[in-house]
Coordinates of N, CA, C and O in Angstrom, one line a residue:
M4 N 0.8 -1.2 0.0 CA 0.0 0.0 0.0 C 0.9 1.2 0.0 O 1.8 1.3 0.8
L5 N 0.6 2.2 -0.8 CA 1.4 3.4 -1.0 C 1.5 4.2 0.3 O 2.6 4.6 0.6
I6 N 0.4 4.5 0.9 CA 0.5 5.3 2.1 C 1.3 4.7 3.2 O 2.1 5.3 3.9
D7 N 1.3 3.3 3.3 CA 2.1 2.6 4.3 C 3.5 2.8 4.0 O 4.3 3.0 4.9
R8 N 3.9 2.7 2.8 CA 5.3 2.8 2.4 C 5.8 4.3 2.6 O 6.9 4.5 3.1
L9 N 5.0 5.2 2.3 CA 5.3 6.6 2.5 C 5.5 7.0 4.0 O 6.4 7.7 4.4
L10 N 4.7 6.5 4.9 CA 4.7 6.8 6.3 C 5.7 6.0 7.1 O 6.3 6.5 8.1
F11 N 5.9 4.8 6.8 CA 6.7 3.9 7.6 C 7.9 3.2 7.0 O 8.5 2.3 7.5
S12 N 8.4 3.7 5.9 CA 9.5 3.1 5.2 C 10.9 3.5 5.7 O 11.8 2.9 5.4
D13 N 11.0 4.6 6.4 CA 12.3 5.1 6.8 C 12.6 4.5 8.2 O 11.9 3.8 8.8
H14 N 13.8 4.8 8.6 CA 14.4 4.2 9.8 C 14.0 4.9 11.1 O 14.2 4.4 12.2
V15 N 13.4 6.1 11.1 CA 13.1 6.9 12.3 C 12.1 6.1 13.2 O 12.4 6.0 14.4
P16 N 11.0 5.6 12.8 CA 10.1 4.9 13.7 C 10.8 3.7 14.4 O 10.6 3.5 15.6
L17 N 11.6 3.0 13.6 CA 12.3 1.8 14.2 C 13.3 2.3 15.2 O 13.4 1.6 16.3
L18 N 14.0 3.3 14.9 CA 15.0 3.8 15.9 C 14.3 4.3 17.2 O 14.8 4.0 18.3
M19 N 13.2 5.0 17.1 CA 12.5 5.5 18.2 C 12.0 4.3 19.0 O 12.0 4.3 20.3
S20 N 11.4 3.3 18.4 CA 10.9 2.1 19.1 C 12.0 1.4 19.8 O 11.9 1.0 20.9
K21 N 13.2 1.2 19.1 CA 14.3 0.6 19.8 C 14.8 1.4 21.0 O 15.2 0.8 22.0
S22 N 14.8 2.7 20.8 CA 15.2 3.5 21.9 C 14.3 3.3 23.1 O 14.8 3.2 24.3
L23 N 13.0 3.3 22.9 CA 12.1 3.0 24.0 C 12.3 1.7 24.6 O 12.2 1.5 25.9
D24 N 12.6 0.7 23.8 CA 12.9 -0.7 24.3 C 14.1 -0.7 25.2 O 14.1 -1.2 26.3
F25 N 15.1 0.0 24.8 CA 16.4 0.1 25.5 C 16.2 0.9 26.8 O 16.7 0.5 27.9
Q26 N 15.4 2.0 26.8 CA 15.2 2.8 28.0 C 14.4 2.0 29.0 O 14.7 2.1 30.2
S27 N 13.4 1.2 28.5 CA 12.6 0.4 29.5 C 13.5 -0.6 30.1 O 13.4 -0.9 31.3
Q28 N 14.3 -1.3 29.3 CA 15.2 -2.3 29.9 C 16.2 -1.7 30.9 O 16.5 -2.3 32.0
R29 N 16.7 -0.5 30.6 CA 17.6 0.2 31.5 C 16.9 0.6 32.8 O 17.5 0.4 33.8
Q30 N 15.7 1.0 32.7 CA 14.9 1.4 33.9 C 14.8 0.2 34.8 O 15.0 0.3 36.0
L31 N 14.5 -1.0 34.2 CA 14.4 -2.2 35.1 C 15.8 -2.6 35.7 O 15.8 -3.0 36.9
L32 N 16.9 -2.5 34.9 CA 18.2 -2.8 35.5 C 18.6 -1.9 36.6 O 19.1 -2.3 37.6
V33 N 18.4 -0.6 36.4 CA 18.7 0.4 37.4 C 17.9 0.2 38.7 O 18.4 0.3 39.8
S34 N 16.6 -0.1 38.5 CA 15.7 -0.3 39.7 C 16.2 -1.6 40.4 O 16.2 -1.6 41.6
S35 N 16.6 -2.6 39.7 CA 17.2 -3.8 40.3 C 18.5 -3.5 41.0 O 18.7 -4.0 42.1
N36 N 19.3 -2.7 40.5 CA 20.5 -2.3 41.1 C 20.2 -1.6 42.5 O 20.9 -1.9 43.5
I37 N 19.3 -0.7 42.5 CA 18.9 0.0 43.7 C 18.3 -0.9 44.7 O 18.6 -0.9 45.9
S38 N 17.5 -1.9 44.3 CA 16.9 -2.8 45.2 C 17.9 -3.7 45.8 O 17.7 -4.2 46.9
N39 N 19.0 -4.0 45.1 CA 20.1 -4.9 45.6 C 21.3 -4.1 46.2 O 22.4 -4.7 46.3
M40 N 21.1 -2.9 46.6 CA 22.2 -2.1 47.1 C 22.9 -2.6 48.3 O 24.0 -2.4 48.6
D41 N 22.1 -3.5 49.1 CA 22.7 -4.1 50.3 C 22.9 -5.6 50.2 O 23.3 -6.2 51.2
T42 N 22.7 -6.1 49.0 CA 23.0 -7.5 48.8 C 24.5 -7.8 48.6 O 25.1 -7.3 47.7
P43 N 25.0 -8.6 49.5 CA 26.5 -8.9 49.4 C 26.8 -9.6 48.1 O 26.1 -10.5 47.6
G44 N 27.9 -9.1 47.4 CA 28.3 -9.7 46.2 C 27.6 -9.3 44.9 O 28.0 -9.6 43.8
Y45 N 26.6 -8.4 45.1 CA 25.8 -8.0 43.9 C 26.6 -7.0 43.1 O 27.2 -6.1 43.7
K46 N 26.6 -7.2 41.8 CA 27.3 -6.3 40.9 C 26.3 -5.5 40.1 O 25.4 -6.1 39.5
A47 N 26.4 -4.2 40.1 CA 25.5 -3.3 39.3 C 25.6 -3.6 37.8 O 26.7 -3.9 37.3
K48 N 24.5 -3.5 37.2 CA 24.4 -3.8 35.7 C 23.8 -2.6 35.0 O 23.1 -1.8 35.6
D49 N 24.1 -2.5 33.7 CA 23.6 -1.4 32.9 C 23.7 -1.8 31.4 O 24.3 -2.8 31.1
I50 N 23.0 -1.0 30.6 CA 23.1 -1.1 29.1 C 23.3 0.2 28.6 O 23.0 1.2 29.2
D51 N 23.9 0.3 27.4 CA 24.2 1.6 26.7 C 23.7 1.6 25.3 O 24.2 0.9 24.4
F52 N 22.6 2.3 25.1 CA 21.9 2.3 23.8 C 22.9 2.9 22.7 O 23.0 2.4 21.6
K53 N 23.5 4.0 23.1 CA 24.4 4.7 22.1 C 25.5 3.7 21.6 O 25.7 3.6 20.4
S54 N 26.2 3.0 22.5 CA 27.2 2.1 22.0 C 26.7 1.0 21.2 O 27.2 0.5 20.2
A55 N 25.5 0.4 21.7 CA 24.9 -0.7 21.0 C 24.5 -0.3 19.6 O 24.7 -1.0 18.6
L56 N 23.9 0.9 19.4 CA 23.5 1.4 18.1 C 24.7 1.6 17.2 O 24.7 1.3 16.1
Q57 N 25.8 2.2 17.8 CA 27.0 2.4 17.0 C 27.6 1.1 16.5 O 28.1 1.0 15.4
D58 N 27.6 0.1 17.4 CA 28.1 -1.2 17.0 C 27.3 -1.8 15.9 O 27.8 -2.4 15.0
A59 N 26.0 -1.7 16.1 CA 25.1 -2.3 15.1 C 25.2 -1.6 13.7 O 25.1 -2.3 12.7
L60 N 25.5 -0.4 13.7 CA 25.6 0.4 12.4 C 27.0 0.4 11.9 O 27.2 0.9 10.8
G61 N 27.9 0.0 12.7 CA 29.3 0.1 12.2 C 30.0 1.4 12.7 O 29.3 2.3 13.1
S62 N 31.3 1.4 12.7 CA 31.9 2.6 13.2 C 31.7 3.8 12.3 O 31.6 3.6 11.0
G63 N 31.5 4.9 12.9 CA 31.3 6.2 12.1 C 29.9 6.5 11.7 O 29.7 7.3 10.9
G64 N 28.9 5.8 12.3 CA 27.5 6.2 12.0 C 26.8 5.3 11.1 O 27.2 4.1 10.9
L65 N 25.8 5.8 10.4 CA 25.0 5.0 9.5 C 25.8 4.6 8.2 O 26.4 5.4 7.6
Q66 N 25.7 3.3 7.9 CA 26.2 2.8 6.7 C 25.1 2.8 5.7 O 24.1 2.1 6.0
L67 N 25.2 3.5 4.6 CA 24.1 3.5 3.7 C 24.2 2.4 2.7 O 25.2 2.0 2.3
K68 N 23.0 1.9 2.3 CA 22.9 0.7 1.4 C 22.1 1.2 0.2 O 20.9 1.6 0.4
K69 N 22.5 1.0 -1.0 CA 21.8 1.4 -2.2 C 20.8 0.3 -2.5 O 21.3 -0.8 -2.8
T70 N 19.5 0.6 -2.5 CA 18.5 -0.4 -2.8 C 18.0 -0.3 -4.2 O 17.6 -1.2 -4.8
Q71 N 18.0 1.0 -4.7 CA 17.6 1.2 -6.1 C 18.5 2.4 -6.6 O 19.1 3.1 -5.8
S72 N 18.6 2.5 -7.9 CA 19.6 3.5 -8.4 C 19.3 4.9 -7.9 O 20.3 5.7 -7.8
G73 N 18.1 5.2 -7.6 CA 17.8 6.6 -7.2 C 17.6 6.8 -5.7 O 17.2 7.8 -5.3
H74 N 17.8 5.7 -4.9 CA 17.5 5.8 -3.5 C 18.7 5.4 -2.7 O 19.5 4.5 -3.1
M75 N 18.8 6.0 -1.5 CA 19.8 5.6 -0.5 C 19.1 5.4 0.8 O 18.1 6.1 1.1
G76 N 19.5 4.5 1.6 CA 18.9 4.3 2.9 C 19.7 3.4 3.8 O 20.6 2.7 3.4
P77 N 19.4 3.4 5.1 CA 20.1 2.6 6.1 C 19.7 1.2 6.0 O 18.6 0.8 5.4
D78 N 20.5 0.3 6.6 CA 20.2 -1.1 6.6 C 19.2 -1.4 7.8 O 19.6 -1.5 8.9
L79 N 17.9 -1.5 7.4 CA 16.9 -1.7 8.5 C 17.0 -3.0 9.2 O 16.6 -3.2 10.3
D80 N 17.5 -4.1 8.5 CA 17.6 -5.4 9.1 C 18.6 -5.3 10.3 O 18.4 -6.0 11.3
T81 N 19.7 -4.6 10.2 CA 20.6 -4.4 11.3 C 19.9 -3.7 12.4 O 20.1 -4.2 13.6
L82 N 19.1 -2.7 12.2 CA 18.4 -2.1 13.3 C 17.4 -3.0 13.9 O 17.2 -3.0 15.2
R83 N 16.7 -3.8 13.1 CA 15.7 -4.7 13.7 C 16.3 -5.7 14.6 O 15.7 -6.2 15.6
R84 N 17.6 -6.1 14.3 CA 18.2 -7.2 15.1 C 18.9 -6.6 16.4 O 19.4 -7.3 17.2
L85 N 18.9 -5.3 16.5 CA 19.6 -4.6 17.7 C 18.9 -5.1 19.0 O 17.7 -4.9 19.2
Q86 N 19.7 -5.6 19.9 CA 19.2 -6.1 21.2 C 20.1 -5.5 22.3 O 21.3 -5.3 22.1
P87 N 19.5 -5.2 23.5 CA 20.3 -4.6 24.6 C 21.3 -5.7 25.1 O 20.9 -6.8 25.2
Q88 N 22.5 -5.3 25.3 CA 23.5 -6.1 25.9 C 23.8 -5.7 27.3 O 24.3 -4.5 27.5
V89 N 23.5 -6.5 28.3 CA 23.7 -6.1 29.7 C 25.2 -6.3 30.1 O 25.8 -7.3 29.7
H90 N 25.7 -5.4 30.8 CA 27.1 -5.5 31.2 C 27.2 -5.1 32.7 O 26.4 -4.3 33.2
E91 N 28.2 -5.6 33.4 CA 28.4 -5.2 34.8 C 29.2 -3.9 34.8 O 30.1 -3.7 34.0
E92 N 28.8 -3.1 35.8 CA 29.5 -1.8 36.0 C 30.9 -2.1 36.6 O 31.0 -3.0 37.5
P93 N 31.9 -1.4 36.1 CA 33.3 -1.6 36.6 C 33.6 -0.9 37.9 O 34.8 -0.9 38.3
D94 N 32.7 -0.4 38.6 CA 32.9 0.4 39.8 C 33.6 -0.5 40.9 O 33.3 -1.7 41.0
A95 N 34.3 0.1 41.8 CA 35.0 -0.6 42.9 C 33.9 -1.2 43.9 O 32.9 -0.5 44.1
A96 N 34.2 -2.4 44.3 CA 33.2 -3.0 45.3 C 33.6 -2.6 46.7 O 34.7 -2.3 47.1
R97 N 32.5 -2.6 47.5 CA 32.7 -2.4 49.0 C 33.2 -3.7 49.6 O 33.4 -4.7 48.9
S98 N 33.4 -3.7 50.9 CA 33.9 -4.8 51.6 C 33.0 -6.1 51.5 O 33.5 -7.2 51.5
N99 N 31.7 -5.9 51.2 CA 30.8 -7.1 51.1 C 30.7 -7.5 49.6 O 30.0 -8.4 49.3
G100 N 31.5 -6.9 48.7 CA 31.5 -7.3 47.3 C 30.5 -6.6 46.4 O 30.5 -6.8 45.2
N101 N 29.7 -5.8 47.0 CA 28.6 -5.0 46.3 C 29.2 -3.8 45.8 O 30.0 -3.1 46.5
N102 N 28.9 -3.4 44.5 CA 29.5 -2.2 43.9 C 28.4 -1.2 43.5 O 28.7 -0.3 42.7
V103 N 27.2 -1.3 44.1 CA 26.1 -0.4 43.7 C 26.4 1.0 44.4 O 26.5 1.1 45.6
N104 N 26.4 2.0 43.6 CA 26.6 3.4 44.1 C 25.2 4.0 43.9 O 24.8 4.3 42.8
V105 N 24.5 4.3 45.0 CA 23.1 4.8 45.0 C 23.0 6.1 44.2 O 22.1 6.3 43.4
D106 N 23.9 7.0 44.5 CA 23.9 8.3 43.8 C 24.0 8.1 42.3 O 23.3 8.8 41.5
K107 N 24.9 7.3 41.9 CA 25.1 7.0 40.4 C 23.8 6.4 39.8 O 23.4 6.8 38.7
E108 N 23.2 5.5 40.5 CA 22.0 4.8 40.1 C 20.8 5.7 40.0 O 20.0 5.7 39.0
M109 N 20.7 6.6 40.9 CA 19.6 7.6 40.9 C 19.8 8.6 39.7 O 18.8 9.0 39.1
T110 N 21.1 8.9 39.4 CA 21.3 9.8 38.3 C 20.9 9.1 37.0 O 20.3 9.6 36.1
K111 N 21.3 7.8 36.9 CA 20.9 7.0 35.7 C 19.4 6.9 35.6 O 18.9 6.9 34.5
L112 N 18.8 6.7 36.7 CA 17.3 6.6 36.7 C 16.7 7.9 36.1 O 15.8 7.8 35.3
A113 N 17.2 9.1 36.6 CA 16.7 10.3 36.1 C 17.0 10.5 34.6 O 16.1 10.9 33.8
Q114 N 18.2 10.2 34.2 CA 18.6 10.3 32.7 C 17.7 9.4 31.9 O 17.3 9.8 30.8
T115 N 17.5 8.2 32.3 CA 16.6 7.3 31.6 C 15.2 7.8 31.4 O 14.6 7.7 30.3
Q116 N 14.7 8.3 32.5 CA 13.3 8.9 32.4 C 13.2 10.1 31.4 O 12.3 10.2 30.7
I117 N 14.3 10.9 31.5 CA 14.3 12.1 30.6 C 14.4 11.6 29.1 O 13.7 12.1 28.2
A118 N 15.3 10.6 28.8 CA 15.4 10.1 27.5 C 14.1 9.4 27.0 O 13.7 9.6 25.8
Y119 N 13.5 8.7 27.9 CA 12.2 8.0 27.5 C 11.2 9.0 27.2 O 10.5 8.9 26.1
S120 N 11.0 10.0 28.0 CA 10.0 11.1 27.8 C 10.3 11.9 26.5 O 9.4 12.2 25.8
A121 N 11.6 12.2 26.3 CA 11.9 12.9 25.1 C 11.6 12.1 23.8 O 11.1 12.6 22.8
T122 N 11.8 10.8 23.9 CA 11.5 9.9 22.7 C 10.0 9.8 22.5 O 9.6 9.9 21.3
V123 N 9.3 9.7 23.5 CA 7.8 9.7 23.4 C 7.3 11.0 22.8 O 6.4 11.0 21.9
Q124 N 7.8 12.1 23.3 CA 7.5 13.4 22.7 C 7.8 13.5 21.2 O 7.0 14.1 20.4
L125 N 9.0 13.0 20.8 CA 9.4 13.0 19.4 C 8.4 12.2 18.6 O 8.0 12.6 17.5
M126 N 8.0 11.0 19.1 CA 7.1 10.1 18.4 C 5.8 10.8 18.2 O 5.1 10.8 17.2
S127 N 5.3 11.5 19.3 CA 4.0 12.2 19.2 C 4.1 13.4 18.2 O 3.2 13.5 17.4
K128 N 5.2 14.1 18.2 CA 5.3 15.2 17.3 C 5.4 14.7 15.8 O 4.8 15.3 15.0
R129 N 6.1 13.6 15.6 CA 6.1 13.0 14.3 C 4.7 12.6 13.8 O 4.3 12.8 12.7
G130 N 4.0 12.0 14.7 CA 2.6 11.6 14.4 C 1.7 12.8 14.1 O 0.9 12.8 13.1
S131 N 1.9 13.9 14.8 CA 1.1 15.1 14.5 C 1.5 15.8 13.2 O 0.7 16.3 12.5
I132 N 2.8 15.7 12.9 CA 3.3 16.2 11.6 C 2.7 15.4 10.4 O 2.2 15.9 9.4
I133 N 2.6 14.1 10.6 CA 2.1 13.2 9.6 C 0.6 13.4 9.4 O 0.1 13.5 8.3
R134 N -0.1 13.6 10.6 CA -1.6 13.9 10.5 C -1.8 15.2 9.8 O -2.7 15.3 9.0
S135 N -1.0 16.2 10.1 CA -1.1 17.5 9.5 C -0.9 17.4 8.0 O -1.6 18.0 7.2
A136 N 0.1 16.6 7.6 CA 0.4 16.5 6.2 C -0.8 15.8 5.5 O -1.2 16.2 4.3
I137 N -1.4 14.8 6.1 CA -2.5 14.1 5.5 C -3.7 15.0 5.4 O -4.4 15.0 4.4
R138 N -3.9 15.8 6.4 CA -5.1 16.8 6.4 C -4.8 18.0 5.6 O -5.6 18.9 5.4
E139 N -3.5 18.2 5.2 CA -3.0 19.4 4.5 C -3.3 20.7 5.4 O -3.5 21.8 4.8
N140 N -3.1 20.6 6.7 CA -3.2 21.7 7.6 C -1.8 22.3 7.8 O -0.8 21.6 7.8
T141 N -1.7 23.6 8.1 CA -0.4 24.1 8.5 C -0.3 24.0 10.1 O -1.3 24.1 10.8
Q142 N 0.9 23.8 10.5 CA 1.1 23.8 12.0 C 1.5 25.1 12.5 O 2.2 25.8 11.9
A143 N 0.9 25.4 13.7 CA 1.2 26.7 14.3 C 2.3 26.6 15.3 O 2.6 25.6 15.8

Protein backbone atom coordinates (compact mmCIF):
# COMPACT_ATOMS: atom_id res chain seq x y z
CA MET A 1 0.00 0.00 0.00
CA LEU A 2 1.41 3.37 -1.01
CA ILE A 3 0.46 5.31 2.14
CA ASP A 4 2.06 2.60 4.32
CA ARG A 5 5.35 2.82 2.39
CA LEU A 6 5.33 6.62 2.53
CA LEU A 7 4.71 6.83 6.28
CA PHE A 8 6.69 3.91 7.64
CA SER A 9 9.49 3.06 5.21
CA ASP A 10 12.26 5.11 6.82
CA HIS A 11 14.38 4.20 9.84
CA VAL A 12 13.10 6.86 12.28
CA PRO A 13 10.10 4.94 13.73
CA LEU A 14 12.25 1.84 14.18
CA LEU A 15 15.01 3.79 15.93
CA MET A 16 12.50 5.46 18.23
CA SER A 17 10.91 2.13 19.06
CA LYS A 18 14.31 0.56 19.76
CA SER A 19 15.21 3.54 21.93
CA LEU A 20 12.05 3.02 24.01
CA ASP A 21 12.86 -0.69 24.34
CA PHE A 22 16.37 0.08 25.55
CA GLN A 23 15.23 2.78 27.97
CA SER A 24 12.61 0.42 29.45
CA GLN A 25 15.21 -2.31 29.89
CA ARG A 26 17.63 0.16 31.47
CA GLN A 27 14.93 1.37 33.87
CA LEU A 28 14.44 -2.22 35.06
CA LEU A 29 18.18 -2.79 35.47
CA VAL A 30 18.73 0.42 37.42
CA SER A 31 15.72 -0.34 39.65
CA SER A 32 17.16 -3.80 40.28
CA ASN A 33 20.53 -2.27 41.13
CA ILE A 34 18.91 0.04 43.68
CA SER A 35 16.89 -2.84 45.18
CA ASN A 36 20.07 -4.85 45.64
CA MET A 37 22.24 -2.09 47.07
CA ASP A 38 22.70 -4.05 50.32
CA THR A 39 22.95 -7.53 48.78
CA PRO A 40 26.45 -8.93 49.41
CA GLY A 41 28.34 -9.70 46.20
CA TYR A 42 25.79 -8.01 43.91
CA LYS A 43 27.31 -6.26 40.88
CA ALA A 44 25.51 -3.28 39.33
CA LYS A 45 24.40 -3.80 35.72
CA ASP A 46 23.64 -1.40 32.89
CA ILE A 47 23.10 -1.14 29.12
CA ASP A 48 24.24 1.58 26.74
CA PHE A 49 21.95 2.31 23.77
CA LYS A 50 24.39 4.67 22.10
CA SER A 51 27.22 2.12 22.02
CA ALA A 52 24.90 -0.69 20.97
CA LEU A 53 23.52 1.43 18.13
CA GLN A 54 27.01 2.43 16.98
CA ASP A 55 28.11 -1.22 17.05
CA ALA A 56 25.07 -2.31 15.05
CA LEU A 57 25.57 0.40 12.45
CA GLY A 58 29.34 0.06 12.22
CA SER A 59 31.94 2.61 13.18
CA GLY A 60 31.33 6.15 12.09
CA GLY A 61 27.52 6.21 12.04
CA LEU A 62 25.00 5.03 9.50
CA GLN A 63 26.22 2.84 6.70
CA LEU A 64 24.06 3.52 3.66
CA LYS A 65 22.94 0.75 1.37
CA LYS A 66 21.80 1.43 -2.18
CA THR A 67 18.52 -0.40 -2.81
CA GLN A 68 17.63 1.24 -6.11
CA SER A 69 19.58 3.49 -8.43
CA GLY A 70 17.76 6.60 -7.20
CA HIS A 71 17.49 5.77 -3.50
CA MET A 72 19.80 5.58 -0.51
CA GLY A 73 18.88 4.29 2.93
CA PRO A 74 20.10 2.62 6.11
CA ASP A 75 20.20 -1.13 6.60
CA LEU A 76 16.90 -1.70 8.45
CA ASP A 77 17.63 -5.39 9.12
CA THR A 78 20.61 -4.41 11.26
CA LEU A 79 18.40 -2.06 13.28
CA ARG A 80 15.70 -4.70 13.70
CA ARG A 81 18.23 -7.16 15.15
CA LEU A 82 19.56 -4.63 17.66
CA GLN A 83 19.24 -6.06 21.19
CA PRO A 84 20.32 -4.63 24.56
CA GLN A 85 23.54 -6.15 25.92
CA VAL A 86 23.72 -6.13 29.71
CA HIS A 87 27.13 -5.48 31.24
CA GLU A 88 28.41 -5.21 34.79
CA GLU A 89 29.53 -1.82 36.01
CA PRO A 90 33.29 -1.64 36.62
CA ASP A 91 32.94 0.38 39.85
CA ALA A 92 34.99 -0.65 42.87
CA ALA A 93 33.24 -3.01 45.28
CA ARG A 94 32.72 -2.36 48.97
CA SER A 95 33.90 -4.83 51.62
CA ASN A 96 30.84 -7.07 51.05
CA GLY A 97 31.54 -7.32 47.30
CA ASN A 98 28.65 -5.05 46.32
CA ASN A 99 29.49 -2.22 43.91
CA VAL A 100 26.15 -0.37 43.73
CA ASN A 101 26.57 3.40 44.08
CA VAL A 102 23.11 4.76 44.95
CA ASP A 103 23.89 8.31 43.80
CA LYS A 104 25.08 7.05 40.42
CA GLU A 105 22.02 4.79 40.07
CA MET A 106 19.62 7.62 40.90
CA THR A 107 21.33 9.78 38.27
CA LYS A 108 20.95 6.99 35.70
CA LEU A 109 17.29 6.62 36.70
CA ALA A 110 16.68 10.34 36.06
CA GLN A 111 18.61 10.27 32.74
CA THR A 112 16.64 7.25 31.58
CA GLN A 113 13.31 8.89 32.43
CA ILE A 114 14.30 12.05 30.56
CA ALA A 115 15.42 10.08 27.48
CA TYR A 116 12.22 8.00 27.50
CA SER A 117 10.00 11.09 27.81
CA ALA A 118 11.91 12.90 25.05
CA THR A 119 11.53 9.91 22.71
CA VAL A 120 7.79 9.69 23.41
CA GLN A 121 7.45 13.43 22.70
CA LEU A 122 9.37 13.02 19.43
CA MET A 123 7.11 10.14 18.40
CA SER A 124 4.03 12.21 19.24
CA LYS A 125 5.34 15.21 17.28
CA ARG A 126 6.12 12.98 14.29
CA GLY A 127 2.57 11.63 14.42
CA SER A 128 1.10 15.13 14.52
CA ILE A 129 3.25 16.19 11.56
CA ILE A 130 2.08 13.17 9.57
CA ARG A 131 -1.56 13.86 10.52
CA SER A 132 -1.14 17.48 9.53
CA ALA A 133 0.37 16.50 6.18
CA ILE A 134 -2.50 14.12 5.51
CA ARG A 135 -5.07 16.78 6.36
CA GLU A 136 -3.03 19.43 4.54
CA ASN A 137 -3.20 21.73 7.56
CA THR A 138 -0.45 24.12 8.54
CA GLN A 139 1.10 23.75 11.98
CA ALA A 140 1.23 26.71 14.29
